Amino acid sequence: MRRAALIAAAGALLFAPSLASAAGSGSFSPTGSLLGPREDAGAARLPDGRALIAGGDNHTSSALGTAEIFDPGSGTFTATGNLGTPRSVPAAAPLPDGRVLVAGG
């Protein structure tokens, strides 16, 4: 259930309610699955409305160095570049030029 909690938290923090769910304002609905087990990840909204989900751990206390992009329009996750260093519980902050700083963890 932590995967669902991550998706719900990311939706609540990153997207306007009308984008967070097809069910309408104030509610959530199921979406696509992450590409693999991931908890305690960092998340940041991208300028185009998608979200970067980076780092975290894989339920065995092993920090992850992978990242995914969530597209709320299609409800899908797509692999993207890897982090230089695996990080569990990182912070992710969008930068003015469109890049995302992932630090800590």
PDB file of N, CA and C in Angstrom:
ATOM      1  N   MET A   1       0.808  -1.206   0.000  1.00  0.00           N
ATOM      2  CA  MET A   1       0.000   0.000   0.000  1.00  0.00           C
ATOM      3  C   MET A   1       0.850   1.269   0.000  1.00  0.00           C
ATOM      4  N   ARG A   2       2.149   1.165   0.266  1.00  0.00           N
ATOM      5  CA  ARG A   2       2.983   2.355   0.266  1.00  0.00           C
ATOM      6  C   ARG A   2       3.065   2.956  -1.130  1.00  0.00           C
ATOM      7  N   ARG A   3       3.002   2.126  -2.185  1.00  0.00           N
ATOM      8  CA  ARG A   3       3.024   2.634  -3.556  1.00  0.00           C
ATOM      9  C   ARG A   3       1.809   3.525  -3.772  1.00  0.00           C
ATOM     10  N   ALA A   4       0.644   3.076  -3.335  1.00  0.00           N
ATOM     11  CA  ALA A   4      -0.574   3.877  -3.489  1.00  0.00           C
ATOM     12  C   ALA A   4      -0.470   5.165  -2.684  1.00  0.00           C
ATOM     13  N   ALA A   5       0.122   5.085  -1.495  1.00  0.00           N
ATOM     14  CA  ALA A   5       0.281   6.282  -0.666  1.00  0.00           C
ATOM     15  C   ALA A   5       1.211   7.280  -1.335  1.00  0.00           C
ATOM     16  N   LEU A   6       2.294   6.794  -1.979  1.00  0.00           N
ATOM     17  CA  LEU A   6       3.214   7.673  -2.687  1.00  0.00           C
ATOM     18  C   LEU A   6       2.496   8.374  -3.829  1.00  0.00           C
ATOM     19  N   ILE A   7       1.721   7.640  -4.590  1.00  0.00           N
ATOM     20  CA  ILE A   7       1.001   8.224  -5.718  1.00  0.00           C
ATOM     21  C   ILE A   7      -0.020   9.243  -5.226  1.00  0.00           C
ATOM     22  N   ALA A   8      -0.739   8.911  -4.169  1.00  0.00           N
ATOM     23  CA  ALA A   8      -1.734   9.843  -3.626  1.00  0.00           C
ATOM     24  C   ALA A   8      -1.058  11.101  -3.104  1.00  0.00           C
ATOM     25  N   ALA A   9       0.071  10.940  -2.392  1.00  0.00           N
ATOM     26  CA  ALA A   9       0.775  12.100  -1.855  1.00  0.00           C
ATOM     27  C   ALA A   9       1.320  12.963  -2.984  1.00  0.00           C
ATOM     28  N   ALA A  10       1.902  12.336  -4.008  1.00  0.00           N
ATOM     29  CA  ALA A  10       2.433  13.092  -5.134  1.00  0.00           C
ATOM     30  C   ALA A  10       1.307  13.855  -5.829  1.00  0.00           C
ATOM     31  N   GLY A  11       0.183  13.211  -6.008  1.00  0.00           N
ATOM     32  CA  GLY A  11      -0.945  13.882  -6.642  1.00  0.00           C
ATOM     33  C   GLY A  11      -1.449  15.051  -5.823  1.00  0.00           C
ATOM     34  N   ALA A  12      -1.541  14.846  -4.526  1.00  0.00           N
ATOM     35  CA  ALA A  12      -2.046  15.902  -3.651  1.00  0.00           C
ATOM     36  C   ALA A  12      -1.096  17.093  -3.611  1.00  0.00           C
ATOM     37  N   LEU A  13       0.207  16.830  -3.647  1.00  0.00           N
ATOM     38  CA  LEU A  13       1.178  17.902  -3.532  1.00  0.00           C
ATOM     39  C   LEU A  13       1.535  18.555  -4.860  1.00  0.00           C
ATOM     40  N   LEU A  14       1.456  17.810  -5.939  1.00  0.00           N
ATOM     41  CA  LEU A  14       2.020  18.289  -7.187  1.00  0.00           C
ATOM     42  C   LEU A  14       1.016  18.771  -8.220  1.00  0.00           C
ATOM     43  N   PHE A  15      -0.205  18.324  -8.134  1.00  0.00           N
ATOM     44  CA  PHE A  15      -1.142  18.613  -9.200  1.00  0.00           C
ATOM     45  C   PHE A  15      -2.405  19.263  -8.666  1.00  0.00           C
ATOM     46  N   ALA A  16      -2.986  20.106  -9.504  1.00  0.00           N
ATOM     47  CA  ALA A  16      -4.300  20.644  -9.164  1.00  0.00           C
ATOM     48  C   ALA A  16      -5.275  19.478  -9.081  1.00  0.00           C
ATOM     49  N   PRO A  17      -6.280  19.555  -8.220  1.00  0.00           N
ATOM     50  CA  PRO A  17      -7.201  18.428  -8.069  1.00  0.00           C
ATOM     51  C   PRO A  17      -7.788  17.926  -9.380  1.00  0.00           C
ATOM     52  N   SER A  18      -8.051  18.811 -10.332  1.00  0.00           N
ATOM     53  CA  SER A  18      -8.634  18.356 -11.597  1.00  0.00           C
ATOM     54  C   SER A  18      -7.662  17.511 -12.400  1.00  0.00           C
ATOM     55  N   LEU A  19      -6.349  17.658 -12.172  1.00  0.00           N
ATOM     56  CA  LEU A  19      -5.364  16.847 -12.870  1.00  0.00           C
ATOM     57  C   LEU A  19      -5.024  15.583 -12.101  1.00  0.00           C
ATOM     58  N   ALA A  20      -5.267  15.571 -10.799  1.00  0.00           N
ATOM     59  CA  ALA A  20      -4.866  14.443  -9.972  1.00  0.00           C
ATOM     60  C   ALA A  20      -5.701  13.215 -10.239  1.00  0.00           C
ATOM     61  N   SER A  21      -6.896  13.394 -10.753  1.00  0.00           N
ATOM     62  CA  SER A  21      -7.746  12.231 -10.953  1.00  0.00           C
ATOM     63  C   SER A  21      -8.791  12.509 -12.009  1.00  0.00           C
ATOM     64  N   ALA A  22      -9.126  11.482 -12.737  1.00  0.00           N
ATOM     65  CA  ALA A  22     -10.194  11.610 -13.722  1.00  0.00           C
ATOM     66  C   ALA A  22     -11.556  11.676 -13.047  1.00  0.00           C
ATOM     67  N   ALA A  23     -11.623  11.293 -11.767  1.00  0.00           N
ATOM     68  CA  ALA A  23     -12.884  11.264 -11.041  1.00  0.00           C
ATOM     69  C   ALA A  23     -13.349  12.664 -10.660  1.00  0.00           C
ATOM     70  N   GLY A  24     -12.484  13.666 -10.765  1.00  0.00           N
ATOM     71  CA  GLY A  24     -12.880  15.030 -10.466  1.00  0.00           C
ATOM     72  C   GLY A  24     -12.221  15.567  -9.214  1.00  0.00           C
ATOM     73  N   SER A  25     -12.555  16.787  -8.897  1.00  0.00           N
ATOM     74  CA  SER A  25     -11.950  17.483  -7.776  1.00  0.00           C
ATOM     75  C   SER A  25     -12.200  16.780  -6.448  1.00  0.00           C
ATOM     76  N   GLY A  26     -11.134  16.667  -5.644  1.00  0.00           N
ATOM     77  CA  GLY A  26     -11.270  16.131  -4.297  1.00  0.00           C
ATOM     78  C   GLY A  26     -11.261  14.621  -4.198  1.00  0.00           C
ATOM     79  N   SER A  27     -10.957  13.920  -5.274  1.00  0.00           N
ATOM     80  CA  SER A  27     -10.927  12.465  -5.203  1.00  0.00           C
ATOM     81  C   SER A  27      -9.749  11.926  -6.012  1.00  0.00           C
ATOM     82  N   PHE A  28      -9.433  10.668  -5.780  1.00  0.00           N
ATOM     83  CA  PHE A  28      -8.345  10.008  -6.490  1.00  0.00           C
ATOM     84  C   PHE A  28      -8.871   8.733  -7.121  1.00  0.00           C
ATOM     85  N   SER A  29      -8.226   8.323  -8.189  1.00  0.00           N
ATOM     86  CA  SER A  29      -8.582   7.071  -8.838  1.00  0.00           C
ATOM     87  C   SER A  29      -7.301   6.320  -9.171  1.00  0.00           C
ATOM     88  N   PRO A  30      -7.392   5.006  -9.382  1.00  0.00           N
ATOM     89  CA  PRO A  30      -6.191   4.224  -9.704  1.00  0.00           C
ATOM     90  C   PRO A  30      -5.527   4.743 -10.985  1.00  0.00           C
ATOM     91  N   THR A  31      -4.226   4.555 -11.049  1.00  0.00           N
ATOM     92  CA  THR A  31      -3.463   4.945 -12.227  1.00  0.00           C
ATOM     93  C   THR A  31      -2.478   3.830 -12.535  1.00  0.00           C
ATOM     94  N   GLY A  32      -1.588   4.036 -13.467  1.00  0.00           N
ATOM     95  CA  GLY A  32      -0.591   3.038 -13.802  1.00  0.00           C
ATOM     96  C   GLY A  32       0.339   2.759 -12.630  1.00  0.00           C
ATOM     97  N   SER A  33       1.057   1.674 -12.726  1.00  0.00           N
ATOM     98  CA  SER A  33       1.982   1.268 -11.666  1.00  0.00           C
ATOM     99  C   SER A  33       3.370   1.836 -11.913  1.00  0.00           C
ATOM    100  N   LEU A  34       4.082   2.062 -10.821  1.00  0.00           N
ATOM    101  CA  LEU A  34       5.500   2.383 -10.912  1.00  0.00           C
ATOM    102  C   LEU A  34       6.193   1.237 -11.643  1.00  0.00           C
ATOM    103  N   LEU A  35       7.357   1.485 -12.201  1.00  0.00           N
ATOM    104  CA  LEU A  35       8.074   0.462 -12.948  1.00  0.00           C
ATOM    105  C   LEU A  35       8.648  -0.626 -12.049  1.00  0.00           C
ATOM    106  N   GLY A  36       8.809  -0.330 -10.783  1.00  0.00           N
ATOM    107  CA  GLY A  36       9.299  -1.316  -9.820  1.00  0.00           C
ATOM    108  C   GLY A  36       8.987  -0.844  -8.417  1.00  0.00           C
ATOM    109  N   PRO A  37       9.182  -1.708  -7.428  1.00  0.00           N
ATOM    110  CA  PRO A  37       8.907  -1.305  -6.047  1.00  0.00           C
ATOM    111  C   PRO A  37       9.740  -0.080  -5.671  1.00  0.00           C
ATOM    112  N   ARG A  38       9.091   0.907  -5.048  1.00  0.00           N
ATOM    113  CA  ARG A  38       9.781   2.140  -4.663  1.00  0.00           C
ATOM    114  C   ARG A  38       9.009   2.779  -3.516  1.00  0.00           C
ATOM    115  N   GLU A  39       9.700   3.090  -2.442  1.00  0.00           N
ATOM    116  CA  GLU A  39       9.101   3.865  -1.355  1.00  0.00           C
ATOM    117  C   GLU A  39      10.121   4.882  -0.878  1.00  0.00           C
ATOM    118  N   ASP A  40       9.653   5.886  -0.148  1.00  0.00           N
ATOM    119  CA  ASP A  40      10.521   6.937   0.378  1.00  0.00           C
ATOM    120  C   ASP A  40      11.287   7.660  -0.723  1.00  0.00           C
ATOM    121  N   ALA A  41      10.635   7.901  -1.853  1.00  0.00           N
ATOM    122  CA  ALA A  41      11.251   8.587  -2.996  1.00  0.00           C
ATOM    123  C   ALA A  41      11.023  10.090  -2.897  1.00  0.00           C
ATOM    124  N   GLY A  42      11.812  10.840  -3.645  1.00  0.00           N
ATOM    125  CA  GLY A  42      11.591  12.272  -3.790  1.00  0.00           C
ATOM    126  C   GLY A  42      10.722  12.515  -5.013  1.00  0.00           C
ATOM    127  N   ALA A  43       9.956  13.589  -5.006  1.00  0.00           N
ATOM    128  CA  ALA A  43       9.092  13.911  -6.143  1.00  0.00           C
ATOM    129  C   ALA A  43       9.119  15.413  -6.399  1.00  0.00           C
ATOM    130  N   ALA A  44       9.112  15.785  -7.665  1.00  0.00           N
ATOM    131  CA  ALA A  44       9.088  17.200  -8.039  1.00  0.00           C
ATOM    132  C   ALA A  44       8.252  17.365  -9.297  1.00  0.00           C
ATOM    133  N   ARG A  45       7.453  18.414  -9.318  1.00  0.00           N
ATOM    134  CA  ARG A  45       6.648  18.717 -10.507  1.00  0.00           C
ATOM    135  C   ARG A  45       7.540  19.333 -11.573  1.00  0.00           C
ATOM    136  N   LEU A  46       7.381  18.887 -12.801  1.00  0.00           N
ATOM    137  CA  LEU A  46       8.123  19.425 -13.932  1.00  0.00           C
ATOM    138  C   LEU A  46       7.314  20.541 -14.579  1.00  0.00           C
ATOM    139  N   PRO A  47       7.976  21.437 -15.325  1.00  0.00           N
ATOM    140  CA  PRO A  47       7.263  22.578 -15.919  1.00  0.00           C
ATOM    141  C   PRO A  47       6.078  22.190 -16.802  1.00  0.00           C
ATOM    142  N   ASP A  48       6.118  21.007 -17.420  1.00  0.00           N
ATOM    143  CA  ASP A  48       5.025  20.599 -18.310  1.00  0.00           C
ATOM    144  C   ASP A  48       3.896  19.861 -17.588  1.00  0.00           C
ATOM    145  N   GLY A  49       3.954  19.790 -16.239  1.00  0.00           N
ATOM    146  CA  GLY A  49       2.883  19.163 -15.472  1.00  0.00           C
ATOM    147  C   GLY A  49       3.152  17.715 -15.099  1.00  0.00           C
ATOM    148  N   ARG A  50       4.162  17.103 -15.695  1.00  0.00           N
ATOM    149  CA  ARG A  50       4.525  15.752 -15.289  1.00  0.00           C
ATOM    150  C   ARG A  50       5.289  15.826 -13.970  1.00  0.00           C
ATOM    151  N   ALA A  51       5.613  14.690 -13.382  1.00  0.00           N
ATOM    152  CA  ALA A  51       6.351  14.664 -12.116  1.00  0.00           C
ATOM    153  C   ALA A  51       7.520  13.705 -12.211  1.00  0.00           C
ATOM    154  N   LEU A  52       8.648  14.107 -11.650  1.00  0.00           N
ATOM    155  CA  LEU A  52       9.818  13.244 -11.528  1.00  0.00           C
ATOM    156  C   LEU A  52       9.744  12.558 -10.175  1.00  0.00           C
ATOM    157  N   ILE A  53       9.850  11.236 -10.159  1.00  0.00           N
ATOM    158  CA  ILE A  53       9.904  10.436  -8.943  1.00  0.00           C
ATOM    159  C   ILE A  53      11.303   9.833  -8.919  1.00  0.00           C
ATOM    160  N   ALA A  54      12.128  10.165  -7.908  1.00  0.00           N
ATOM    161  CA  ALA A  54      13.535   9.769  -7.933  1.00  0.00           C
ATOM    162  C   ALA A  54      13.972   9.131  -6.626  1.00  0.00           C
ATOM    163  N   GLY A  55      14.873   8.155  -6.757  1.00  0.00           N
ATOM    164  CA  GLY A  55      15.461   7.517  -5.585  1.00  0.00           C
ATOM    165  C   GLY A  55      14.434   6.736  -4.789  1.00  0.00           C
ATOM    166  N   GLY A  56      14.645   6.677  -3.488  1.00  0.00           N
ATOM    167  CA  GLY A  56      13.806   5.890  -2.607  1.00  0.00           C
ATOM    168  C   GLY A  56      14.494   4.587  -2.270  1.00  0.00           C
ATOM    169  N   ASP A  57      13.714   3.622  -1.827  1.00  0.00           N
ATOM    170  CA  ASP A  57      14.281   2.289  -1.612  1.00  0.00           C
ATOM    171  C   ASP A  57      13.294   1.243  -2.086  1.00  0.00           C
ATOM    172  N   ASN A  58      13.785   0.010  -2.196  1.00  0.00           N
ATOM    173  CA  ASN A  58      13.003  -1.048  -2.832  1.00  0.00           C
ATOM    174  C   ASN A  58      12.445  -2.066  -1.851  1.00  0.00           C
ATOM    175  N   HIS A  59      12.071  -1.641  -0.685  1.00  0.00           N
ATOM    176  CA  HIS A  59      11.459  -2.493   0.339  1.00  0.00           C
ATOM    177  C   HIS A  59      12.461  -3.426   1.019  1.00  0.00           C
ATOM    178  N   THR A  60      13.727  -3.359   0.638  1.00  0.00           N
ATOM    179  CA  THR A  60      14.734  -4.190   1.301  1.00  0.00           C
ATOM    180  C   THR A  60      15.823  -3.310   1.898  1.00  0.00           C
ATOM    181  N   SER A  61      15.521  -2.036   2.079  1.00  0.00           N
ATOM    182  CA  SER A  61      16.455  -1.052   2.629  1.00  0.00           C
ATOM    183  C   SER A  61      17.623  -0.779   1.702  1.00  0.00           C
ATOM    184  N   SER A  62      17.489  -1.092   0.428  1.00  0.00           N
ATOM    185  CA  SER A  62      18.520  -0.764  -0.550  1.00  0.00           C
ATOM    186  C   SER A  62      18.123   0.517  -1.265  1.00  0.00           C
ATOM    187  N   ALA A  63      18.972   1.552  -1.155  1.00  0.00           N
ATOM    188  CA  ALA A  63      18.683   2.824  -1.815  1.00  0.00           C
ATOM    189  C   ALA A  63      18.680   2.638  -3.325  1.00  0.00           C
ATOM    190  N   LEU A  64      17.780   3.361  -3.994  1.00  0.00           N
ATOM    191  CA  LEU A  64      17.655   3.280  -5.447  1.00  0.00           C
ATOM    192  C   LEU A  64      18.349   4.457  -6.128  1.00  0.00           C
ATOM    193  N   GLY A  65      18.903   4.205  -7.287  1.00  0.00           N
ATOM    194  CA  GLY A  65      19.511   5.253  -8.093  1.00  0.00           C
ATOM    195  C   GLY A  65      18.727   5.516  -9.358  1.00  0.00           C
ATOM    196  N   THR A  66      17.520   4.990  -9.424  1.00  0.00           N
ATOM    197  CA  THR A  66      16.691   5.136 -10.618  1.00  0.00           C
ATOM    198  C   THR A  66      15.671   6.263 -10.448  1.00  0.00           C
ATOM    199  N   ALA A  67      15.106   6.672 -11.568  1.00  0.00           N
ATOM    200  CA  ALA A  67      14.080   7.718 -11.560  1.00  0.00           C
ATOM    201  C   ALA A  67      13.041   7.407 -12.631  1.00  0.00           C
ATOM    202  N   GLU A  68      11.823   7.895 -12.398  1.00  0.00           N
ATOM    203  CA  GLU A  68      10.711   7.706 -13.321  1.00  0.00           C
ATOM    204  C   GLU A  68       9.991   9.029 -13.490  1.00  0.00           C
ATOM    205  N   ILE A  69       9.326   9.173 -14.605  1.00  0.00           N
ATOM    206  CA  ILE A  69       8.480  10.350 -14.835  1.00  0.00           C
ATOM    207  C   ILE A  69       7.043   9.877 -14.899  1.00  0.00           C
ATOM    208  N   PHE A  70       6.187  10.537 -14.112  1.00  0.00           N
ATOM    209  CA  PHE A  70       4.757  10.240 -14.108  1.00  0.00           C
ATOM    210  C   PHE A  70       4.043  11.277 -14.954  1.00  0.00           C
ATOM    211  N   ASP A  71       3.234  10.801 -15.884  1.00  0.00           N
ATOM    212  CA  ASP A  71       2.427  11.667 -16.743  1.00  0.00           C
ATOM    213  C   ASP A  71       0.971  11.553 -16.298  1.00  0.00           C
ATOM    214  N   PRO A  72       0.418  12.596 -15.654  1.00  0.00           N
ATOM    215  CA  PRO A  72      -0.956  12.507 -15.162  1.00  0.00           C
ATOM    216  C   PRO A  72      -1.986  12.431 -16.280  1.00  0.00           C
ATOM    217  N   GLY A  73      -1.636  12.889 -17.474  1.00  0.00           N
ATOM    218  CA  GLY A  73      -2.567  12.822 -18.595  1.00  0.00           C
ATOM    219  C   GLY A  73      -2.827  11.398 -19.052  1.00  0.00           C
ATOM    220  N   SER A  74      -1.780  10.590 -19.041  1.00  0.00           N
ATOM    221  CA  SER A  74      -1.925   9.203 -19.485  1.00  0.00           C
ATOM    222  C   SER A  74      -1.930   8.218 -18.323  1.00  0.00           C
ATOM    223  N   GLY A  75      -1.551   8.689 -17.114  1.00  0.00           N
ATOM    224  CA  GLY A  75      -1.492   7.810 -15.945  1.00  0.00           C
ATOM    225  C   GLY A  75      -0.350   6.808 -16.022  1.00  0.00           C
ATOM    226  N   THR A  76       0.702   7.143 -16.781  1.00  0.00           N
ATOM    227  CA  THR A  76       1.803   6.205 -16.957  1.00  0.00           C
ATOM    228  C   THR A  76       3.104   6.708 -16.351  1.00  0.00           C
ATOM    229  N   PHE A  77       3.965   5.749 -16.019  1.00  0.00           N
ATOM    230  CA  PHE A  77       5.310   6.019 -15.533  1.00  0.00           C
ATOM    231  C   PHE A  77       6.295   5.578 -16.603  1.00  0.00           C
ATOM    232  N   THR A  78       7.337   6.381 -16.830  1.00  0.00           N
ATOM    233  CA  THR A  78       8.361   6.078 -17.825  1.00  0.00           C
ATOM    234  C   THR A  78       9.728   6.232 -17.179  1.00  0.00           C
ATOM    235  N   ALA A  79      10.623   5.275 -17.428  1.00  0.00           N
ATOM    236  CA  ALA A  79      11.981   5.366 -16.897  1.00  0.00           C
ATOM    237  C   ALA A  79      12.686   6.580 -17.496  1.00  0.00           C
ATOM    238  N   THR A  80      13.549   7.188 -16.702  1.00  0.00           N
ATOM    239  CA  THR A  80      14.368   8.298 -17.171  1.00  0.00           C
ATOM    240  C   THR A  80      15.781   8.075 -16.646  1.00  0.00           C
ATOM    241  N   GLY A  81      16.663   9.028 -16.771  1.00  0.00           N
ATOM    242  CA  GLY A  81      18.062   8.863 -16.371  1.00  0.00           C
ATOM    243  C   GLY A  81      18.225   8.451 -14.910  1.00  0.00           C
ATOM    244  N   ASN A  82      19.366   7.848 -14.609  1.00  0.00           N
ATOM    245  CA  ASN A  82      19.663   7.411 -13.248  1.00  0.00           C
ATOM    246  C   ASN A  82      20.344   8.524 -12.459  1.00  0.00           C
ATOM    247  N   LEU A  83      20.203   8.464 -11.143  1.00  0.00           N
ATOM    248  CA  LEU A  83      20.897   9.386 -10.251  1.00  0.00           C
ATOM    249  C   LEU A  83      22.378   9.009 -10.223  1.00  0.00           C
ATOM    250  N   GLY A  84      23.234   9.970  -9.937  1.00  0.00           N
ATOM    251  CA  GLY A  84      24.661   9.675  -9.812  1.00  0.00           C
ATOM    252  C   GLY A  84      24.954   8.799  -8.609  1.00  0.00           C
ATOM    253  N   THR A  85      24.148   8.942  -7.555  1.00  0.00           N
ATOM    254  CA  THR A  85      24.298   8.180  -6.315  1.00  0.00           C
ATOM    255  C   THR A  85      22.920   7.724  -5.867  1.00  0.00           C
ATOM    256  N   PRO A  86      22.757   6.436  -5.544  1.00  0.00           N
ATOM    257  CA  PRO A  86      21.461   5.988  -5.013  1.00  0.00           C
ATOM    258  C   PRO A  86      21.098   6.770  -3.747  1.00  0.00           C
ATOM    259  N   ARG A  87      19.812   7.102  -3.592  1.00  0.00           N
ATOM    260  CA  ARG A  87      19.368   7.904  -2.444  1.00  0.00           C
ATOM    261  C   ARG A  87      18.019   7.415  -1.934  1.00  0.00           C
ATOM    262  N   SER A  88      17.932   7.229  -0.620  1.00  0.00           N
ATOM    263  CA  SER A  88      16.669   6.907   0.031  1.00  0.00           C
ATOM    264  C   SER A  88      16.209   8.141   0.784  1.00  0.00           C
ATOM    265  N   VAL A  89      14.947   8.484   0.663  1.00  0.00           N
ATOM    266  CA  VAL A  89      14.331   9.668   1.287  1.00  0.00           C
ATOM    267  C   VAL A  89      15.014  10.967   0.825  1.00  0.00           C
ATOM    268  N   PRO A  90      15.207  11.132  -0.490  1.00  0.00           N
ATOM    269  CA  PRO A  90      15.821  12.367  -0.959  1.00  0.00           C
ATOM    270  C   PRO A  90      14.804  13.501  -1.049  1.00  0.00           C
ATOM    271  N   ALA A  91      15.323  14.705  -1.157  1.00  0.00           N
ATOM    272  CA  ALA A  91      14.499  15.865  -1.478  1.00  0.00           C
ATOM    273  C   ALA A  91      14.671  16.128  -2.967  1.00  0.00           C
ATOM    274  N   ALA A  92      13.615  16.536  -3.629  1.00  0.00           N
ATOM    275  CA  ALA A  92      13.669  16.866  -5.052  1.00  0.00           C
ATOM    276  C   ALA A  92      13.079  18.254  -5.241  1.00  0.00           C
ATOM    277  N   ALA A  93      13.850  19.138  -5.863  1.00  0.00           N
ATOM    278  CA  ALA A  93      13.403  20.517  -6.043  1.00  0.00           C
ATOM    279  C   ALA A  93      13.561  20.938  -7.496  1.00  0.00           C
ATOM    280  N   PRO A  94      12.480  21.418  -8.118  1.00  0.00           N
ATOM    281  CA  PRO A  94      12.604  21.906  -9.499  1.00  0.00           C
ATOM    282  C   PRO A  94      13.432  23.187  -9.533  1.00  0.00           C
ATOM    283  N   LEU A  95      14.269  23.317 -10.554  1.00  0.00           N
ATOM    284  CA  LEU A  95      15.090  24.510 -10.746  1.00  0.00           C
ATOM    285  C   LEU A  95      14.477  25.368 -11.849  1.00  0.00           C
ATOM    286  N   PRO A  96      14.779  26.663 -11.877  1.00  0.00           N
ATOM    287  CA  PRO A  96      14.175  27.559 -12.875  1.00  0.00           C
ATOM    288  C   PRO A  96      14.422  27.154 -14.319  1.00  0.00           C
ATOM    289  N   ASP A  97      15.517  26.439 -14.594  1.00  0.00           N
ATOM    290  CA  ASP A  97      15.814  26.062 -15.976  1.00  0.00           C
ATOM    291  C   ASP A  97      15.170  24.750 -16.401  1.00  0.00           C
ATOM    292  N   GLY A  98      14.322  24.162 -15.541  1.00  0.00           N
ATOM    293  CA  GLY A  98      13.619  22.923 -15.882  1.00  0.00           C
ATOM    294  C   GLY A  98      14.268  21.672 -15.348  1.00  0.00           C
ATOM    295  N   ARG A  99      15.520  21.762 -14.886  1.00  0.00           N
ATOM    296  CA  ARG A  99      16.163  20.598 -14.278  1.00  0.00           C
ATOM    297  C   ARG A  99      15.625  20.419 -12.862  1.00  0.00           C
ATOM    298  N   VAL A 100      15.932  19.267 -12.255  1.00  0.00           N
ATOM    299  CA  VAL A 100      15.496  18.973 -10.883  1.00  0.00           C
ATOM    300  C   VAL A 100      16.720  18.630 -10.056  1.00  0.00           C
ATOM    301  N   LEU A 101      16.870  19.277  -8.912  1.00  0.00           N
ATOM    302  CA  LEU A 101      17.939  18.968  -7.969  1.00  0.00           C
ATOM    303  C   LEU A 101      17.426  17.888  -7.026  1.00  0.00           C
ATOM    304  N   VAL A 102      18.120  16.754  -6.970  1.00  0.00           N
ATOM    305  CA  VAL A 102      17.800  15.664  -6.046  1.00  0.00           C
ATOM    306  C   VAL A 102      18.972  15.576  -5.082  1.00  0.00           C
ATOM    307  N   ALA A 103      18.701  15.765  -3.797  1.00  0.00           N
ATOM    308  CA  ALA A 103      19.781  15.808  -2.803  1.00  0.00           C
ATOM    309  C   ALA A 103      19.354  15.113  -1.521  1.00  0.00           C
ATOM    310  N   GLY A 104      20.342  14.790  -0.711  1.00  0.00           N
ATOM    311  CA  GLY A 104      20.092  14.160   0.580  1.00  0.00           C
ATOM    312  C   GLY A 104      19.827  12.673   0.422  1.00  0.00           C
ATOM    313  N   GLY A 105      19.297  12.103   1.467  1.00  0.00           N
ATOM    314  CA  GLY A 105      18.960  10.690   1.426  1.00  0.00           C
ATOM    315  C   GLY A 105      20.087   9.789   1.822  1.00  0.00           C
TER     316      GLY A 105
END
